[in-house]
Short mmCIF file of C-alpha atoms in Angstrom, two decimals:
data_model
loop_
_atom_site.label_atom_id
_atom_site.label_comp_id
_atom_site.label_asym_id
_atom_site.label_seq_id
_atom_site.Cartn_x
_atom_site.Cartn_y
_atom_site.Cartn_z
CA ALA L 1 81.50 108.11 95.05
CA MET L 2 78.53 105.80 95.52
CA ALA L 3 74.98 106.89 95.21
CA ARG L 4 74.41 105.57 98.78
CA PRO L 5 76.27 103.80 101.60
CA TYR L 6 77.35 100.32 100.92
CA ARG L 7 79.05 97.59 103.00
CA ILE L 8 82.79 98.50 103.50
CA ASP L 9 83.93 94.77 103.32
CA ARG L 10 82.18 94.31 99.88
CA LEU L 11 83.34 97.66 98.56
CA GLU L 12 86.89 97.09 99.39
CA ARG L 13 86.97 93.34 98.22
CA THR L 14 85.54 94.40 94.87
CA ALA L 15 88.14 97.17 94.49
CA LEU L 16 91.12 94.86 95.59
CA ASP L 17 90.06 92.36 93.02
CA ILE L 18 90.96 94.68 90.20
CA SER L 19 94.37 94.37 88.72
CA GLY L 20 96.42 97.47 89.41
CA VAL L 21 94.91 98.26 92.78
CA ASP L 22 97.54 98.54 95.49
CA GLN L 23 95.34 100.02 98.44
CA VAL L 24 91.78 100.75 99.22
CA GLU L 25 90.25 102.82 102.08
CA SER L 26 86.69 103.32 102.53
CA TRP L 27 85.45 106.84 103.68
CA SER L 28 82.20 108.78 103.84
CA ILE L 29 81.83 112.19 102.59
CA ASP L 30 78.81 114.36 103.27
CA GLY L 31 77.68 117.87 104.00
CA GLY L 32 77.33 119.39 107.45
CA LEU L 33 76.35 122.73 109.03
CA ARG L 34 77.36 124.22 112.37
CA LEU L 35 74.41 125.09 114.68
CA ARG L 36 75.43 128.11 116.53
CA GLU L 37 74.35 129.04 120.01
CA ASP L 38 72.11 131.74 118.72
CA ASP L 39 70.35 129.19 116.55
CA SER L 40 71.74 130.51 113.36
CA GLU L 41 73.54 128.13 110.87
CA SER L 42 77.01 128.19 109.25
CA ASP L 43 77.41 127.74 105.42
CA LEU L 44 77.55 124.15 104.30
CA PHE L 45 80.87 122.43 104.68
CA GLN L 46 82.25 119.08 103.74
CA ILE L 47 82.45 116.22 106.21
CA TYR L 48 85.05 113.74 105.68
CA ALA L 49 84.68 110.63 107.81
CA VAL L 50 87.94 108.64 107.57
CA PRO L 51 89.40 105.71 109.31
CA ALA L 52 91.30 106.61 112.55
CA ASP L 53 94.29 104.76 111.03
CA SER L 54 94.11 106.29 107.51
CA LYS L 55 97.15 105.76 105.47
CA LEU L 56 95.98 108.19 102.75
CA ILE L 57 95.81 111.37 104.75
CA GLU L 58 98.84 113.41 105.98
CA PRO L 59 97.29 116.31 107.75
CA GLN L 60 99.31 119.50 108.22
CA MET L 61 98.37 120.29 111.74
CA LYS L 62 98.19 124.09 112.73
CA ASN L 63 96.91 123.39 116.23
CA GLY L 64 95.91 120.49 118.35
CA ARG L 65 95.97 116.90 117.22
CA TRP L 66 94.67 114.59 114.42
CA LEU L 67 91.75 112.10 114.97
CA SER L 68 92.20 109.39 117.40
CA PRO L 69 89.98 106.62 118.82
CA GLU L 70 90.93 107.81 122.22
CA ILE L 71 88.63 110.89 121.66
CA ALA L 72 85.13 109.95 120.89
CA ASN L 73 83.41 112.15 118.31
CA GLY L 74 86.53 114.44 118.00
CA LEU L 75 86.38 116.89 115.11
CA VAL L 76 89.24 118.39 113.11
CA VAL L 77 88.43 121.48 111.15
CA ASN L 78 90.43 123.01 108.33
CA SER L 79 91.50 126.72 108.22
CA ASP L 80 88.78 127.46 105.62
CA VAL L 81 86.10 126.64 108.25
CA LEU L 82 87.76 129.28 110.55
CA ASP L 83 87.49 131.99 107.88
CA LYS L 84 83.82 132.13 108.60
CA GLU L 85 83.51 130.50 111.96
CA LYS L 86 86.21 132.70 113.71
CA ASP L 87 85.20 131.86 117.18
CA ILE L 88 86.15 128.10 116.98
CA VAL L 89 89.26 127.14 118.87
CA VAL L 90 90.75 123.74 119.86
CA GLY L 91 89.00 122.53 122.94
CA ASP L 92 85.46 124.04 122.02
CA GLU L 93 82.58 121.82 121.70
CA ILE L 94 80.51 122.67 118.66
CA ARG L 95 77.07 121.53 117.46
CA ILE L 96 76.92 120.13 113.88
CA ASP L 97 74.06 118.85 111.73
CA ILE L 98 74.66 116.17 109.31
CA ASN L 99 71.60 115.19 107.29
CA GLY L 100 69.35 116.13 110.24
CA ARG L 101 71.29 114.25 112.74
CA GLU L 102 72.86 116.57 115.40
CA LEU L 103 76.22 116.02 117.04
CA ILE L 104 77.82 117.96 119.89
CA ALA L 105 81.59 117.21 119.70
CA PRO L 106 84.85 118.70 120.72
CA VAL L 107 87.23 120.34 118.19
CA ILE L 108 90.51 118.63 118.75
CA GLY L 109 92.60 120.00 115.89
CA ILE L 110 92.98 122.62 113.19
CA ILE L 111 94.57 121.64 109.81
CA ARG L 112 95.94 123.83 107.03
CA THR L 113 93.47 124.11 104.02
CA ASP L 114 94.01 121.72 101.30
CA SER L 115 92.21 123.86 98.78
CA GLN L 116 89.10 121.81 98.95
CA GLY L 117 87.11 124.43 100.79
CA PRO L 118 85.68 124.35 104.32
CA ALA L 119 85.90 120.88 105.70
CA VAL L 120 85.51 119.07 108.96
CA TYR L 121 87.01 115.68 109.54
CA MET L 122 85.79 112.97 111.94
CA MET L 123 86.39 109.31 112.45
CA LEU L 124 84.51 107.14 110.12
CA GLU L 125 83.26 104.94 113.09
CA ASP L 126 81.73 108.05 114.73
CA TYR L 127 80.00 108.99 111.53
CA MET L 128 78.62 105.52 111.04
CA TYR L 129 77.18 105.56 114.41
CA LEU L 130 75.72 109.00 114.00
CA THR L 131 74.21 108.36 110.66
CA ARG L 132 73.03 104.85 111.44
CA THR L 133 75.22 103.29 108.66
CA PRO L 134 77.27 100.70 110.62
CA GLY L 135 79.92 99.05 108.37
CA GLN L 136 79.07 101.26 105.49
CA ALA L 137 80.74 104.02 103.50
CA THR L 138 79.93 106.26 100.65
CA HIS L 139 83.31 106.46 99.02
CA ILE L 140 86.41 104.39 98.30
CA GLN L 141 89.90 105.83 98.02
CA VAL L 142 92.03 103.68 95.68
CA VAL L 143 95.81 103.75 95.21
CA GLY L 144 97.09 102.14 92.07
CA THR L 145 100.26 100.40 91.52
CA ASP L 146 101.20 102.63 88.65
CA PRO L 147 101.28 106.49 89.45
CA ASP L 148 101.24 107.51 85.74
CA PRO L 149 98.14 109.73 85.13
CA VAL L 150 97.11 107.70 82.04
CA ALA L 151 97.30 104.50 84.12
CA GLN L 152 95.25 106.16 86.89
CA ASP L 153 92.59 107.17 84.48
CA ALA L 154 92.40 103.64 83.00
CA LEU L 155 92.28 102.21 86.48
CA LYS L 156 89.38 104.54 87.33
CA GLY L 157 87.52 103.31 84.27
CA HIS L 158 88.02 99.61 85.19
CA LEU L 159 87.06 100.34 88.88
CA PHE L 160 83.84 102.19 87.73
CA GLN L 161 82.99 99.23 85.43
CA GLN L 162 83.66 96.56 87.95
CA LEU L 163 81.73 98.33 90.75
CA GLU L 164 78.74 98.78 88.31
CA ALA L 165 78.95 95.20 87.22
CA THR L 166 78.87 94.04 90.84
CA GLY L 167 75.72 95.93 91.53
CA PHE L 168 76.98 99.17 93.12
CA GLU L 169 75.43 102.39 91.95
CA VAL L 170 78.34 104.73 91.31
CA SER L 171 77.56 108.49 91.28
CA GLY L 172 81.04 109.80 90.29
CA SER L 173 84.83 109.31 90.26
CA GLN L 174 88.05 111.21 89.87
CA THR L 175 91.70 110.61 89.94
CA ALA L 176 94.24 112.45 92.05
CA GLN L 177 95.21 114.47 89.02
CA GLN L 178 91.63 115.66 88.63
CA VAL L 179 91.15 116.80 92.29
#
């Protein structure tokens, strides 16, 4: 995780220059709230802004469809969101607030919960437009060439050092084993 948004091309180029890195994908992760029609707010949930062609997400759809460039501002919610926001169904337009920026967007899909808590997914391009961060992301997802947990942990350390040495302010990191 980066302390602030950085240019995607620079983030990915820096990561891909590290030995042992196989794939890199830039995401932004943020917090959001649902703004209900009665002006009340939901509990905070995670916003995952991911590339429409992400190779690192294999959503388990319960209803509707996954994100697509064909549907501007489409949202996919996980089933944990529905535990508290029981009225949401595919096809609804909901209002969400991300850092003081409001978006009215269609819910196009519902996915099974991945034990990460309440989460809403949107295309990275839509998030960048909404948050006025074109070409920037707050997180990079890295796939190493060696799936061994010890190798992943070593790669995490190398990546952290390289990003910091290149001028990025890193606020945290974790491996798939730590998630």
